[in-house]
């Protein structure tokens, strides 16, 4: 018997990051894929293609699972932040904030988005290894917390802030913890552009102690992204608590520890990440054990996941266009998007799954390669995908595209960025409009002398 497309096992006690599709995914009576009660094919008819389809229930569930797990496993105060670099837009930030999360931002643009989404500045943490003076000034004015990554951050903030309202800073350092993930998304190893070297901490704490305009509220470290192991996060706790103890020793009064993000998600059946619950319980237990060892009261514990909060909540729908059959070699099915809306395959060799959203029970008879529409041979979304026979006009759905897809999208080849819709209980709302040709040309200027005179 030929197998058909599966949408995975129902949730059970798994968390969304361990599944391929959003929690509300089902195959309806018309044999079509449905997300949030909306048929993927009908959404494309209404809103066009390609289309990012974000399931509100999945995003709310992941936010709630993180929030509740930290409350359950940690006896002290806790705060989950959404690392908005994964997908910074008003709707995603607003949903995270409604679920009680704070927001981690890394630029003036992400800061503005969080603010306009209604996030309280006390819950906004400003990261970045090269914040401009304007960005630091903005952080001071907004009154959010700045994660000091380097001396320039500290020195600039010390000048910008006032003694009556010292700038609240977290000190970020590289914890020297290795983990198994793609080299580009590792951040915790010593050879990293982010954070202070651990050997500099004595000097850093001495400097802050001397500034009346700075207040060190905590210590931060992040080890990397798309991590499937729990041990690195367990090991991180001791390293970070030691740095926290050192800050206290220098006369500072830090109250917070931020352990970063990094939990992986399932992109294909081969991926088997730990649950949000397991990750949270590991982190909480490890921090509590390290505090006990260093005889410290429990600090406020923060984490800042991005991918595992929003990744699984979105699928991207594409329409099949041309086909190229190279007998005995491969068949290419080209779709109307590609590396401009999902740069992860070409950047990190990331592997994705694909489903034919309009014929979910059709037998899987074909092995095809899904190519993008860009002028670049490497613009291939999925190699050797198993699909039913597909024709021009069929709708394909690529799962797990919520994190680092829209946020890293480009206009390569002057292709407009797709729209995004938020789905819930059969209703769909546009959260990001599709770019138009005018949007693409908005910043172009043609100097007088280049205008053709005919
Ligand atoms: N905190 C800090 C300081 C970070 O640098 C990052 C991610 C996070 C939190 C969130 O990590 P997550 O929970 O999402 O793993 N563009 C790459 C991922 C880059 C991650 C950068 N930093 C990708 O598409 O895989």
mmCIF file of C-alpha atoms in Angstrom, residues 253-419:
data_model
loop_
_atom_site.group_PDB
_atom_site.id
_atom_site.type_symbol
_atom_site.label_atom_id
_atom_site.label_comp_id
_atom_site.label_asym_id
_atom_site.label_seq_id
_atom_site.Cartn_x
_atom_site.Cartn_y
_atom_site.Cartn_z
ATOM 1 C CA UNK A 253 23.101 44.309 43.922
ATOM 2 C CA UNK A 254 21.973 42.191 40.972
ATOM 3 C CA UNK A 255 18.594 40.510 41.325
ATOM 4 C CA UNK A 256 18.109 38.742 37.962
ATOM 5 C CA UNK A 257 19.630 35.937 35.967
ATOM 6 C CA UNK A 258 18.764 35.464 32.284
ATOM 7 C CA UNK A 259 19.678 32.095 30.778
ATOM 8 C CA UNK A 260 18.829 33.025 27.154
ATOM 9 C CA UNK A 261 16.870 30.833 24.762
ATOM 10 C CA UNK A 262 17.876 28.084 22.390
ATOM 11 C CA UNK A 263 15.439 25.184 22.694
ATOM 12 C CA UNK A 264 15.085 23.463 19.323
ATOM 13 C CA UNK A 265 11.955 22.587 17.362
ATOM 14 C CA UNK A 266 10.896 19.779 15.036
ATOM 15 C CA UNK A 267 11.335 20.675 11.371
ATOM 16 C CA UNK A 268 11.108 17.081 10.127
ATOM 17 C CA UNK A 269 10.274 13.707 11.686
ATOM 18 C CA UNK A 270 14.017 13.198 12.248
ATOM 19 C CA UNK A 271 14.115 16.037 14.801
ATOM 20 C CA UNK A 272 13.451 15.081 18.396
ATOM 21 C CA UNK A 273 13.789 18.132 20.667
ATOM 22 C CA UNK A 274 13.004 18.021 24.391
ATOM 23 C CA UNK A 275 9.690 19.483 25.528
ATOM 24 C CA UNK A 276 9.324 23.023 26.847
ATOM 25 C CA UNK A 277 8.489 21.433 30.200
ATOM 26 C CA UNK A 278 11.720 19.379 30.258
ATOM 27 C CA UNK A 279 13.800 22.396 29.236
ATOM 28 C CA UNK A 280 12.222 24.626 31.865
ATOM 29 C CA UNK A 281 12.528 22.040 34.607
ATOM 30 C CA UNK A 282 16.211 21.459 33.754
ATOM 31 C CA UNK A 283 16.982 25.167 33.781
ATOM 32 C CA UNK A 284 15.061 25.848 36.993
ATOM 33 C CA UNK A 285 16.536 22.884 38.851
ATOM 34 C CA UNK A 286 20.043 23.781 37.721
ATOM 35 C CA UNK A 287 19.772 27.428 38.778
ATOM 36 C CA UNK A 288 18.330 26.468 42.170
ATOM 37 C CA UNK A 289 21.126 23.900 42.698
ATOM 38 C CA UNK A 290 23.808 26.414 41.693
ATOM 39 C CA UNK A 291 22.362 29.067 44.020
ATOM 40 C CA UNK A 292 22.352 26.596 46.863
ATOM 41 C CA UNK A 293 25.974 25.680 46.141
ATOM 42 C CA UNK A 294 27.031 29.340 46.087
ATOM 43 C CA UNK A 295 24.838 30.147 49.106
ATOM 44 C CA UNK A 296 22.750 32.729 47.289
ATOM 45 C CA UNK A 297 19.037 33.416 47.629
ATOM 46 C CA UNK A 298 17.089 32.596 44.455
ATOM 47 C CA UNK A 299 17.317 35.499 41.997
ATOM 48 C CA UNK A 300 14.525 36.367 39.578
ATOM 49 C CA UNK A 301 14.948 33.903 36.707
ATOM 50 C CA UNK A 302 14.460 34.960 33.094
ATOM 51 C CA UNK A 303 14.699 33.093 29.824
ATOM 52 C CA UNK A 304 14.219 34.354 26.286
ATOM 53 C CA UNK A 305 13.150 31.717 23.764
ATOM 54 C CA UNK A 306 12.307 32.729 20.213
ATOM 55 C CA UNK A 307 12.172 29.759 17.857
ATOM 56 C CA UNK A 308 10.365 27.374 20.217
ATOM 57 C CA UNK A 309 7.683 30.002 20.929
ATOM 58 C CA UNK A 310 6.707 30.912 17.399
ATOM 59 C CA UNK A 311 8.345 28.372 15.057
ATOM 60 C CA UNK A 312 5.706 25.635 15.046
ATOM 61 C CA UNK A 313 2.801 28.075 15.027
ATOM 62 C CA UNK A 314 3.227 28.966 11.333
ATOM 63 C CA UNK A 315 3.064 27.199 7.991
ATOM 64 C CA UNK A 316 3.900 28.843 4.683
ATOM 65 C CA UNK A 317 1.598 28.145 1.750
ATOM 66 C CA UNK A 318 2.961 28.262 -1.798
ATOM 67 C CA UNK A 319 1.462 27.668 -5.227
ATOM 68 C CA UNK A 320 3.102 25.249 -7.631
ATOM 69 C CA UNK A 321 4.139 26.860 -10.919
ATOM 70 C CA UNK A 322 6.508 25.308 -13.448
ATOM 71 C CA UNK A 323 8.002 21.840 -13.411
ATOM 72 C CA UNK A 324 11.241 20.539 -14.841
ATOM 73 C CA UNK A 325 11.742 16.826 -15.292
ATOM 74 C CA UNK A 326 15.315 15.665 -15.812
ATOM 75 C CA UNK A 327 14.833 11.970 -16.618
ATOM 76 C CA UNK A 328 16.799 9.728 -14.296
ATOM 77 C CA UNK A 329 18.071 12.711 -12.298
ATOM 78 C CA UNK A 330 15.343 14.709 -10.591
ATOM 79 C CA UNK A 331 12.051 16.521 -10.970
ATOM 80 C CA UNK A 332 11.884 20.139 -9.892
ATOM 81 C CA UNK A 333 8.565 21.635 -8.819
ATOM 82 C CA UNK A 334 8.925 25.393 -8.630
ATOM 83 C CA UNK A 335 6.888 27.477 -6.194
ATOM 84 C CA UNK A 336 6.104 31.195 -6.120
ATOM 85 C CA UNK A 337 8.438 31.978 -3.197
ATOM 86 C CA UNK A 338 11.737 30.580 -1.983
ATOM 87 C CA UNK A 339 14.872 32.002 -0.412
ATOM 88 C CA UNK A 340 13.298 35.456 -0.098
ATOM 89 C CA UNK A 341 10.565 34.263 2.298
ATOM 90 C CA UNK A 342 12.565 31.371 3.789
ATOM 91 C CA UNK A 343 16.329 31.958 3.670
ATOM 92 C CA UNK A 344 17.059 29.172 6.160
ATOM 93 C CA UNK A 345 17.697 26.300 3.695
ATOM 94 C CA UNK A 346 20.240 28.294 1.675
ATOM 95 C CA UNK A 347 21.810 29.840 4.787
ATOM 96 C CA UNK A 348 21.985 26.902 7.184
ATOM 97 C CA UNK A 349 21.116 23.941 4.952
ATOM 98 C CA UNK A 350 17.963 23.576 7.035
ATOM 99 C CA UNK A 351 15.662 20.728 6.088
ATOM 100 C CA UNK A 352 11.883 21.188 5.889
ATOM 101 C CA UNK A 353 8.841 19.010 5.194
ATOM 102 C CA UNK A 354 6.142 19.821 2.687
ATOM 103 C CA UNK A 355 2.506 18.763 2.299
ATOM 104 C CA UNK A 356 0.076 19.037 -0.608
ATOM 105 C CA UNK A 357 -2.569 21.013 1.265
ATOM 106 C CA UNK A 358 -5.439 20.271 -1.128
ATOM 107 C CA UNK A 359 -5.110 16.479 -1.388
ATOM 108 C CA UNK A 360 -4.035 15.232 1.990
ATOM 109 C CA UNK A 361 -5.022 11.566 1.437
ATOM 110 C CA UNK A 362 -3.648 11.217 -2.071
ATOM 111 C CA UNK A 363 -0.986 8.503 -2.303
ATOM 112 C CA UNK A 364 2.611 9.652 -1.988
ATOM 113 C CA UNK A 365 3.881 8.524 -5.341
ATOM 114 C CA UNK A 366 6.405 11.229 -6.242
ATOM 115 C CA UNK A 367 9.845 12.276 -5.109
ATOM 116 C CA UNK A 368 10.389 15.864 -6.159
ATOM 117 C CA UNK A 369 12.606 18.803 -5.294
ATOM 118 C CA UNK A 370 10.814 22.013 -4.372
ATOM 119 C CA UNK A 371 12.632 24.910 -5.990
ATOM 120 C CA UNK A 372 12.124 28.585 -5.296
ATOM 121 C CA UNK A 373 11.633 31.207 -7.998
ATOM 122 C CA UNK A 374 14.874 33.101 -7.463
ATOM 123 C CA UNK A 375 17.781 33.399 -9.855
ATOM 124 C CA UNK A 376 20.100 31.282 -7.791
ATOM 125 C CA UNK A 377 20.703 27.534 -8.221
ATOM 126 C CA UNK A 378 20.881 27.129 -4.455
ATOM 127 C CA UNK A 379 17.353 28.455 -4.095
ATOM 128 C CA UNK A 380 15.905 25.072 -3.255
ATOM 129 C CA UNK A 381 13.460 24.844 -0.363
ATOM 130 C CA UNK A 382 13.255 21.056 -0.020
ATOM 131 C CA UNK A 383 15.306 18.337 -1.673
ATOM 132 C CA UNK A 384 13.709 14.992 -2.478
ATOM 133 C CA UNK A 385 10.333 15.642 -0.914
ATOM 134 C CA UNK A 386 7.743 12.879 -1.016
ATOM 135 C CA UNK A 387 4.434 14.182 -2.328
ATOM 136 C CA UNK A 388 1.343 13.087 -4.205
ATOM 137 C CA UNK A 389 1.329 13.920 -7.912
ATOM 138 C CA UNK A 390 1.127 17.732 -8.079
ATOM 139 C CA UNK A 391 0.096 20.032 -10.902
ATOM 140 C CA UNK A 392 0.523 23.720 -11.599
ATOM 141 C CA UNK A 393 -1.815 25.595 -9.252
ATOM 142 C CA UNK A 394 -1.680 23.050 -6.424
ATOM 143 C CA UNK A 395 -1.078 24.501 -2.964
ATOM 144 C CA UNK A 396 1.859 23.261 -0.889
ATOM 145 C CA UNK A 397 2.243 23.862 2.838
ATOM 146 C CA UNK A 398 5.655 23.999 4.504
ATOM 147 C CA UNK A 399 5.429 23.574 8.300
ATOM 148 C CA UNK A 400 7.504 25.147 11.073
ATOM 149 C CA UNK A 401 8.162 28.466 9.350
ATOM 150 C CA UNK A 402 7.266 30.841 12.189
ATOM 151 C CA UNK A 403 10.790 31.516 13.406
ATOM 152 C CA UNK A 404 13.449 33.373 11.423
ATOM 153 C CA UNK A 405 11.491 33.207 8.163
ATOM 154 C CA UNK A 406 9.556 36.459 7.930
ATOM 155 C CA UNK A 407 12.159 38.140 10.133
ATOM 156 C CA UNK A 408 14.979 37.213 7.740
ATOM 157 C CA UNK A 409 12.932 37.613 4.553
ATOM 158 C CA UNK A 410 14.390 39.761 1.789
ATOM 159 C CA UNK A 411 13.355 41.339 -1.485
ATOM 160 C CA UNK A 412 15.955 39.436 -3.504
ATOM 161 C CA UNK A 413 15.085 39.716 -7.206
ATOM 162 C CA UNK A 414 12.630 42.429 -6.182
ATOM 163 C CA UNK A 415 10.127 39.872 -5.026
ATOM 164 C CA UNK A 416 7.575 41.409 -2.634
ATOM 165 C CA UNK A 417 7.353 39.915 0.860
ATOM 166 C CA UNK A 418 4.272 37.725 1.371
ATOM 167 C CA UNK A 419 1.316 38.566 3.582
#
